[in-house]
PDB file of C-alpha atoms in Angstrom:
ATOM      1  CA  UNK A 600     -18.150  -3.826  -7.739  1.00  0.00           C
ATOM      2  CA  UNK A 601     -15.332  -6.347  -7.905  1.00  0.00           C
ATOM      3  CA  UNK A 602     -12.000  -5.506  -6.364  1.00  0.00           C
ATOM      4  CA  UNK A 603      -8.520  -5.487  -7.827  1.00  0.00           C
ATOM      5  CA  UNK A 604      -7.504  -8.937  -9.030  1.00  0.00           C
ATOM      6  CA  UNK A 605      -4.017 -10.281  -9.563  1.00  0.00           C
ATOM      7  CA  UNK A 606      -2.792 -13.409 -11.278  1.00  0.00           C
ATOM      8  CA  UNK A 607      -1.150 -15.657 -10.508  1.00  0.00           C
ATOM      9  CA  UNK A 608      -1.411 -15.560  -6.725  1.00  0.00           C
ATOM     10  CA  UNK A 609       1.777 -17.530  -6.332  1.00  0.00           C
ATOM     11  CA  UNK A 610       4.720 -18.086  -8.644  1.00  0.00           C
ATOM     12  CA  UNK A 611       7.776 -20.227  -8.064  1.00  0.00           C
ATOM     13  CA  UNK A 612      10.528 -19.926 -10.619  1.00  0.00           C
ATOM     14  CA  UNK A 613      14.177 -20.719 -11.054  1.00  0.00           C
ATOM     15  CA  UNK A 614      16.813 -18.043 -11.112  1.00  0.00           C
ATOM     16  CA  UNK A 615      17.306 -16.664 -14.588  1.00  0.00           C
ATOM     17  CA  UNK A 616      13.764 -17.294 -15.797  1.00  0.00           C
ATOM     18  CA  UNK A 617      11.354 -14.584 -16.872  1.00  0.00           C
ATOM     19  CA  UNK A 618       8.022 -14.095 -15.101  1.00  0.00           C
ATOM     20  CA  UNK A 619       4.978 -11.982 -15.871  1.00  0.00           C
ATOM     21  CA  UNK A 620       2.229 -10.908 -13.501  1.00  0.00           C
ATOM     22  CA  UNK A 621      -1.141  -9.474 -14.374  1.00  0.00           C
ATOM     23  CA  UNK A 622      -3.273  -6.943 -12.546  1.00  0.00           C
ATOM     24  CA  UNK A 623      -6.895  -6.086 -13.310  1.00  0.00           C
ATOM     25  CA  UNK A 624      -7.909  -2.856 -11.550  1.00  0.00           C
ATOM     26  CA  UNK A 625     -11.339  -1.932 -10.332  1.00  0.00           C
ATOM     27  CA  UNK A 626     -13.497  -0.994 -13.298  1.00  0.00           C
ATOM     28  CA  UNK A 627     -13.252   2.701 -14.260  1.00  0.00           C
ATOM     29  CA  UNK A 628     -10.221   3.326 -12.049  1.00  0.00           C
ATOM     30  CA  UNK A 629      -7.795   5.336 -14.121  1.00  0.00           C
ATOM     31  CA  UNK A 630      -4.684   5.039 -11.975  1.00  0.00           C
ATOM     32  CA  UNK A 631      -2.837   1.806 -11.391  1.00  0.00           C
ATOM     33  CA  UNK A 632       0.158   1.203  -9.132  1.00  0.00           C
ATOM     34  CA  UNK A 633       2.693  -1.539  -8.554  1.00  0.00           C
ATOM     35  CA  UNK A 634       4.437  -2.077  -5.220  1.00  0.00           C
ATOM     36  CA  UNK A 635       6.852  -4.674  -3.901  1.00  0.00           C
ATOM     37  CA  UNK A 636       6.752  -5.960  -0.339  1.00  0.00           C
ATOM     38  CA  UNK A 637       9.474  -8.064   1.228  1.00  0.00           C
ATOM     39  CA  UNK A 638       8.960 -10.040   4.399  1.00  0.00           C
ATOM     40  CA  UNK A 639       8.458  -7.905   7.485  1.00  0.00           C
ATOM     41  CA  UNK A 640       8.497  -4.631   5.574  1.00  0.00           C
ATOM     42  CA  UNK A 641       5.967  -2.177   4.243  1.00  0.00           C
ATOM     43  CA  UNK A 642       5.295  -2.020   0.509  1.00  0.00           C
ATOM     44  CA  UNK A 643       7.699  -0.047  -1.668  1.00  0.00           C
ATOM     45  CA  UNK A 644       6.507   1.870  -4.697  1.00  0.00           C
ATOM     46  CA  UNK A 645       7.649   0.582  -8.094  1.00  0.00           C
ATOM     47  CA  UNK A 646       5.659   2.419 -10.764  1.00  0.00           C
ATOM     48  CA  UNK A 647       2.292   3.903 -11.614  1.00  0.00           C
ATOM     49  CA  UNK A 648       0.093   4.525 -14.634  1.00  0.00           C
ATOM     50  CA  UNK A 649      -2.561   7.069 -15.382  1.00  0.00           C
ATOM     51  CA  UNK A 650      -4.660   5.452 -18.056  1.00  0.00           C
ATOM     52  CA  UNK A 651      -2.076   3.916 -20.426  1.00  0.00           C
ATOM     53  CA  UNK A 652       0.732   6.363 -19.600  1.00  0.00           C
ATOM     54  CA  UNK A 653       3.470   5.263 -17.216  1.00  0.00           C
ATOM     55  CA  UNK A 654       4.043   8.440 -15.225  1.00  0.00           C
ATOM     56  CA  UNK A 655       6.612   7.455 -12.643  1.00  0.00           C
ATOM     57  CA  UNK A 656       9.140   4.698 -12.077  1.00  0.00           C
ATOM     58  CA  UNK A 657      11.079   4.072  -8.899  1.00  0.00           C
ATOM     59  CA  UNK A 658      14.829   3.558  -8.900  1.00  0.00           C
ATOM     60  CA  UNK A 659      13.938   0.116  -7.515  1.00  0.00           C
ATOM     61  CA  UNK A 660      12.660  -0.759 -10.968  1.00  0.00           C
ATOM     62  CA  UNK A 661      15.852  -1.993 -12.590  1.00  0.00           C
ATOM     63  CA  UNK A 662      16.295  -2.644 -16.308  1.00  0.00           C
ATOM     64  CA  UNK A 663      15.084  -6.190 -15.742  1.00  0.00           C
ATOM     65  CA  UNK A 664      11.649  -4.923 -14.768  1.00  0.00           C
ATOM     66  CA  UNK A 665       9.091  -3.612 -17.209  1.00  0.00           C
ATOM     67  CA  UNK A 666       5.457  -2.704 -16.762  1.00  0.00           C
ATOM     68  CA  UNK A 667       2.767  -1.997 -19.295  1.00  0.00           C
ATOM     69  CA  UNK A 668      -0.845  -0.926 -19.381  1.00  0.00           C
ATOM     70  CA  UNK A 669      -1.534  -0.977 -23.097  1.00  0.00           C
ATOM     71  CA  UNK A 670      -5.209  -0.049 -23.215  1.00  0.00           C
ATOM     72  CA  UNK A 671      -5.521   1.695 -19.909  1.00  0.00           C
ATOM     73  CA  UNK A 672      -7.227  -1.286 -18.315  1.00  0.00           C
ATOM     74  CA  UNK A 673      -5.192  -4.271 -17.061  1.00  0.00           C
ATOM     75  CA  UNK A 674      -1.460  -4.066 -16.463  1.00  0.00           C
ATOM     76  CA  UNK A 675       1.417  -6.521 -16.635  1.00  0.00           C
ATOM     77  CA  UNK A 676       4.677  -6.515 -14.721  1.00  0.00           C
ATOM     78  CA  UNK A 677       7.492  -8.558 -16.226  1.00  0.00           C
ATOM     79  CA  UNK A 678      10.733  -9.482 -14.527  1.00  0.00           C
ATOM     80  CA  UNK A 679      13.470 -10.779 -16.794  1.00  0.00           C
ATOM     81  CA  UNK A 680      16.348 -12.973 -15.657  1.00  0.00           C
ATOM     82  CA  UNK A 681      14.965 -13.301 -12.142  1.00  0.00           C
ATOM     83  CA  UNK A 682      17.315 -13.216  -9.167  1.00  0.00           C
ATOM     84  CA  UNK A 683      16.789 -14.546  -5.653  1.00  0.00           C
ATOM     85  CA  UNK A 684      16.527 -10.974  -4.425  1.00  0.00           C
ATOM     86  CA  UNK A 685      13.370 -10.563  -6.508  1.00  0.00           C
ATOM     87  CA  UNK A 686      11.518 -12.894  -4.151  1.00  0.00           C
ATOM     88  CA  UNK A 687       8.747 -10.776  -2.672  1.00  0.00           C
ATOM     89  CA  UNK A 688       5.047 -10.044  -2.747  1.00  0.00           C
ATOM     90  CA  UNK A 689       4.089  -7.874  -5.737  1.00  0.00           C
ATOM     91  CA  UNK A 690       1.058  -5.760  -5.008  1.00  0.00           C
ATOM     92  CA  UNK A 691      -1.120  -3.907  -7.460  1.00  0.00           C
ATOM     93  CA  UNK A 692      -3.490  -1.080  -6.523  1.00  0.00           C
ATOM     94  CA  UNK A 693      -5.863   1.217  -8.340  1.00  0.00           C
ATOM     95  CA  UNK A 694      -7.539   4.517  -7.559  1.00  0.00           C
ATOM     96  CA  UNK A 695     -10.620   6.189  -9.013  1.00  0.00           C
ATOM     97  CA  UNK A 696     -10.870   9.269 -11.224  1.00  0.00           C
ATOM     98  CA  UNK A 697     -13.641  10.753  -9.054  1.00  0.00           C
ATOM     99  CA  UNK A 698     -14.524  10.699  -5.387  1.00  0.00           C
ATOM    100  CA  UNK A 699     -11.738   9.267  -3.279  1.00  0.00           C
ATOM    101  CA  UNK A 700      -9.126   9.867  -5.935  1.00  0.00           C
ATOM    102  CA  UNK A 701      -6.185   9.607  -3.561  1.00  0.00           C
ATOM    103  CA  UNK A 702      -7.226   6.314  -2.026  1.00  0.00           C
ATOM    104  CA  UNK A 703      -5.549   3.217  -3.423  1.00  0.00           C
ATOM    105  CA  UNK A 704      -7.356  -0.095  -3.330  1.00  0.00           C
ATOM    106  CA  UNK A 705      -5.058  -3.088  -3.331  1.00  0.00           C
ATOM    107  CA  UNK A 706      -5.306  -6.528  -4.840  1.00  0.00           C
ATOM    108  CA  UNK A 707      -4.362  -9.765  -3.054  1.00  0.00           C
ATOM    109  CA  UNK A 708      -0.826  -9.724  -4.451  1.00  0.00           C
ATOM    110  CA  UNK A 709       1.378 -12.184  -6.318  1.00  0.00           C
ATOM    111  CA  UNK A 710       3.935 -13.940  -4.166  1.00  0.00           C
ATOM    112  CA  UNK A 711       7.099 -14.655  -6.130  1.00  0.00           C
ATOM    113  CA  UNK A 712       9.680 -17.171  -4.975  1.00  0.00           C
ATOM    114  CA  UNK A 713      12.907 -17.400  -6.938  1.00  0.00           C
ATOM    115  CA  UNK A 714      14.878 -20.592  -6.274  1.00  0.00           C
TER     116      UNK A 714
ATOM    117  CA  UNK B 619      15.368   9.856   5.858  1.00  0.00           C
ATOM    118  CA  UNK B 620      12.377   7.722   6.726  1.00  0.00           C
ATOM    119  CA  UNK B 621       9.150   9.381   5.712  1.00  0.00           C
ATOM    120  CA  UNK B 622       6.913   7.231   7.892  1.00  0.00           C
ATOM    121  CA  UNK B 623       7.935   5.869  11.288  1.00  0.00           C
ATOM    122  CA  UNK B 624       6.008   3.241  13.176  1.00  0.00           C
ATOM    123  CA  UNK B 625       7.858   2.529  16.401  1.00  0.00           C
ATOM    124  CA  UNK B 626       5.714  -0.317  17.741  1.00  0.00           C
ATOM    125  CA  UNK B 627       6.632  -3.598  16.047  1.00  0.00           C
ATOM    126  CA  UNK B 628       3.947  -5.535  17.916  1.00  0.00           C
ATOM    127  CA  UNK B 629       1.064  -4.962  20.303  1.00  0.00           C
ATOM    128  CA  UNK B 630      -1.339  -7.086  22.285  1.00  0.00           C
ATOM    129  CA  UNK B 631      -4.834  -5.891  23.127  1.00  0.00           C
ATOM    130  CA  UNK B 632      -7.709  -7.474  24.983  1.00  0.00           C
ATOM    131  CA  UNK B 633     -10.913  -8.046  23.072  1.00  0.00           C
ATOM    132  CA  UNK B 634     -13.361  -5.106  23.380  1.00  0.00           C
ATOM    133  CA  UNK B 635     -10.647  -2.702  24.463  1.00  0.00           C
ATOM    134  CA  UNK B 636      -9.262   0.191  22.433  1.00  0.00           C
ATOM    135  CA  UNK B 637      -5.761   0.276  20.992  1.00  0.00           C
ATOM    136  CA  UNK B 638      -3.686   3.154  19.625  1.00  0.00           C
ATOM    137  CA  UNK B 639      -1.095   2.614  16.905  1.00  0.00           C
ATOM    138  CA  UNK B 640       1.557   5.280  16.552  1.00  0.00           C
ATOM    139  CA  UNK B 641       2.655   6.893  13.314  1.00  0.00           C
ATOM    140  CA  UNK B 642       4.889   9.880  12.752  1.00  0.00           C
ATOM    141  CA  UNK B 643       5.703  11.322   9.374  1.00  0.00           C
ATOM    142  CA  UNK B 644       8.227  13.622   7.781  1.00  0.00           C
ATOM    143  CA  UNK B 645       7.455  15.960   4.901  1.00  0.00           C
ATOM    144  CA  UNK B 646       8.064  19.564   3.959  1.00  0.00           C
ATOM    145  CA  UNK B 647       5.169  19.651   1.511  1.00  0.00           C
ATOM    146  CA  UNK B 648       2.111  21.502   2.886  1.00  0.00           C
ATOM    147  CA  UNK B 649      -0.217  19.238   0.903  1.00  0.00           C
ATOM    148  CA  UNK B 650      -0.167  15.579   1.874  1.00  0.00           C
ATOM    149  CA  UNK B 651      -2.425  12.721   2.804  1.00  0.00           C
ATOM    150  CA  UNK B 652      -2.122  10.053   5.454  1.00  0.00           C
ATOM    151  CA  UNK B 653      -3.558   6.563   5.219  1.00  0.00           C
ATOM    152  CA  UNK B 654      -3.887   3.499   7.363  1.00  0.00           C
ATOM    153  CA  UNK B 655      -4.110   0.033   5.863  1.00  0.00           C
ATOM    154  CA  UNK B 656      -4.716  -3.351   7.457  1.00  0.00           C
ATOM    155  CA  UNK B 657      -2.951  -6.453   6.160  1.00  0.00           C
ATOM    156  CA  UNK B 658      -4.237  -9.753   7.529  1.00  0.00           C
ATOM    157  CA  UNK B 659      -2.239 -12.941   7.127  1.00  0.00           C
ATOM    158  CA  UNK B 660      -3.914 -13.500   3.746  1.00  0.00           C
ATOM    159  CA  UNK B 661      -1.811 -10.625   2.401  1.00  0.00           C
ATOM    160  CA  UNK B 662      -4.366  -8.214   0.973  1.00  0.00           C
ATOM    161  CA  UNK B 663      -3.955  -4.558   1.986  1.00  0.00           C
ATOM    162  CA  UNK B 664      -7.295  -3.216   3.183  1.00  0.00           C
ATOM    163  CA  UNK B 665      -7.864   0.541   3.241  1.00  0.00           C
ATOM    164  CA  UNK B 666      -9.079   1.761   6.633  1.00  0.00           C
ATOM    165  CA  UNK B 667      -8.966   5.548   6.862  1.00  0.00           C
ATOM    166  CA  UNK B 668      -7.630   8.709   5.212  1.00  0.00           C
ATOM    167  CA  UNK B 669      -6.684  12.148   6.563  1.00  0.00           C
ATOM    168  CA  UNK B 670      -5.817  15.072   4.324  1.00  0.00           C
ATOM    169  CA  UNK B 671      -3.366  17.684   5.571  1.00  0.00           C
ATOM    170  CA  UNK B 672      -5.937  20.452   5.189  1.00  0.00           C
ATOM    171  CA  UNK B 673      -8.773  18.553   6.846  1.00  0.00           C
ATOM    172  CA  UNK B 674      -9.931  20.392   9.941  1.00  0.00           C
ATOM    173  CA  UNK B 675     -11.513  17.409  11.641  1.00  0.00           C
ATOM    174  CA  UNK B 676      -9.948  14.104  12.594  1.00  0.00           C
ATOM    175  CA  UNK B 677     -11.100  11.345  10.259  1.00  0.00           C
ATOM    176  CA  UNK B 678     -13.365   8.577  11.527  1.00  0.00           C
ATOM    177  CA  UNK B 679     -14.565   5.400   9.816  1.00  0.00           C
ATOM    178  CA  UNK B 680     -16.684   3.172  12.032  1.00  0.00           C
ATOM    179  CA  UNK B 681     -14.451   1.798  14.800  1.00  0.00           C
ATOM    180  CA  UNK B 682     -11.394   3.501  13.339  1.00  0.00           C
ATOM    181  CA  UNK B 683     -10.386   7.056  14.098  1.00  0.00           C
ATOM    182  CA  UNK B 684      -7.265   8.974  13.239  1.00  0.00           C
ATOM    183  CA  UNK B 685      -5.725  11.239  15.871  1.00  0.00           C
ATOM    184  CA  UNK B 686      -4.113  13.857  13.616  1.00  0.00           C
ATOM    185  CA  UNK B 687      -1.667  16.197  15.354  1.00  0.00           C
ATOM    186  CA  UNK B 688      -0.225  18.311  12.571  1.00  0.00           C
ATOM    187  CA  UNK B 689       2.301  20.264  14.619  1.00  0.00           C
ATOM    188  CA  UNK B 690       3.736  17.041  16.000  1.00  0.00           C
ATOM    189  CA  UNK B 691       3.531  15.327  12.604  1.00  0.00           C
ATOM    190  CA  UNK B 692       1.707  12.396  14.036  1.00  0.00           C
ATOM    191  CA  UNK B 693      -1.255  10.427  12.715  1.00  0.00           C
ATOM    192  CA  UNK B 694      -2.106   7.744  15.241  1.00  0.00           C
ATOM    193  CA  UNK B 695      -4.797   5.173  14.521  1.00  0.00           C
ATOM    194  CA  UNK B 696      -7.268   4.325  17.253  1.00  0.00           C
ATOM    195  CA  UNK B 697      -9.225   1.096  16.993  1.00  0.00           C
ATOM    196  CA  UNK B 698     -12.104   1.013  19.446  1.00  0.00           C
ATOM    197  CA  UNK B 699     -13.834  -2.096  20.782  1.00  0.00           C
ATOM    198  CA  UNK B 700     -11.203  -4.487  19.386  1.00  0.00           C
ATOM    199  CA  UNK B 701     -12.404  -7.720  17.824  1.00  0.00           C
ATOM    200  CA  UNK B 702     -10.527 -10.954  17.191  1.00  0.00           C
ATOM    201  CA  UNK B 703     -10.701 -10.210  13.477  1.00  0.00           C
ATOM    202  CA  UNK B 704      -8.652  -7.067  14.031  1.00  0.00           C
ATOM    203  CA  UNK B 705      -5.536  -9.203  14.508  1.00  0.00           C
ATOM    204  CA  UNK B 706      -3.342  -8.177  11.578  1.00  0.00           C
ATOM    205  CA  UNK B 707      -0.450  -5.991  10.468  1.00  0.00           C
ATOM    206  CA  UNK B 708      -1.268  -2.280  10.262  1.00  0.00           C
ATOM    207  CA  UNK B 709       0.569   0.129   8.002  1.00  0.00           C
ATOM    208  CA  UNK B 710       0.658   3.895   8.037  1.00  0.00           C
ATOM    209  CA  UNK B 711       1.306   5.517   4.654  1.00  0.00           C
ATOM    210  CA  UNK B 712       1.685   8.993   3.189  1.00  0.00           C
ATOM    211  CA  UNK B 713       1.147  10.690  -0.150  1.00  0.00           C
ATOM    212  CA  UNK B 714       3.004  13.964  -0.689  1.00  0.00           C
ATOM    213  CA  UNK B 715       2.084  16.820  -2.978  1.00  0.00           C
ATOM    214  CA  UNK B 716      -0.995  17.561  -5.041  1.00  0.00           C
ATOM    215  CA  UNK B 717       0.057  15.761  -8.176  1.00  0.00           C
ATOM    216  CA  UNK B 718       1.951  12.898  -6.601  1.00  0.00           C
ATOM    217  CA  UNK B 719       0.063   9.727  -5.916  1.00  0.00           C
ATOM    218  CA  UNK B 720       2.614   7.161  -4.810  1.00  0.00           C
ATOM    219  CA  UNK B 721       2.481   6.038  -1.201  1.00  0.00           C
ATOM    220  CA  UNK B 722       5.368   5.737   1.231  1.00  0.00           C
ATOM    221  CA  UNK B 723       4.720   3.104   3.884  1.00  0.00           C
ATOM    222  CA  UNK B 724       6.008   2.553   7.378  1.00  0.00           C
ATOM    223  CA  UNK B 725       7.349  -0.780   8.598  1.00  0.00           C
ATOM    224  CA  UNK B 726       4.038  -1.713  10.175  1.00  0.00           C
ATOM    225  CA  UNK B 727       2.726  -2.740  13.582  1.00  0.00           C
ATOM    226  CA  UNK B 728       1.418  -6.218  14.313  1.00  0.00           C
ATOM    227  CA  UNK B 729      -1.711  -6.235  16.449  1.00  0.00           C
ATOM    228  CA  UNK B 730      -2.835  -9.367  18.251  1.00  0.00           C
ATOM    229  CA  UNK B 731      -6.253  -9.318  19.877  1.00  0.00           C
ATOM    230  CA  UNK B 732      -6.666 -11.683  22.828  1.00  0.00           C
ATOM    231  CA  UNK B 733      -9.998 -13.202  23.811  1.00  0.00           C
TER     232      UNK B 733
END
């Protein structure tokens, strides 16, 4: 059983550019979550999906951020017109529909640096 | 108000000894879950242990145990027989409510195991 995968692992971009990250959850996990973690802090919730439906979005998710999970499998997180304050680790997690349904299993993260 | 408080920014422990990491939480919901995750320098969040608010027994997973004191709203993690590979950041997290799945994380505690 492979874990959650995220691509790319690292992204360096210039301010004002758009970036897109991808997350592939563990197979058969129906819930998928995005978090953001800045240096020295715990992760902060951004949004989550149950299958293809986006059920909750944090106030942290400004208009420049959009997330999709079109077929209920992988998800993408896009940041438009990046700002230096967007520099952070973006973590994706998934949880199963049966068994330990509340437990979230995290991917390795995408580290974004905005110059 | 902070939902999860971890008051120990950093701790040192001798190899083979036990260490306790403190976590207090704040919620008015009778249904909640508490989690501990480990984050090594590689960045991936690794699930360690889960305690549900209605669980009668303290959770244990191998060398990890959770000292759940409901009246004091504390959920301390005990790592027994510390190993060098336990050196990492440890986060306490909480899920509130039956239908809510997002996690709120504390600021974390860095553990350094000395040989």
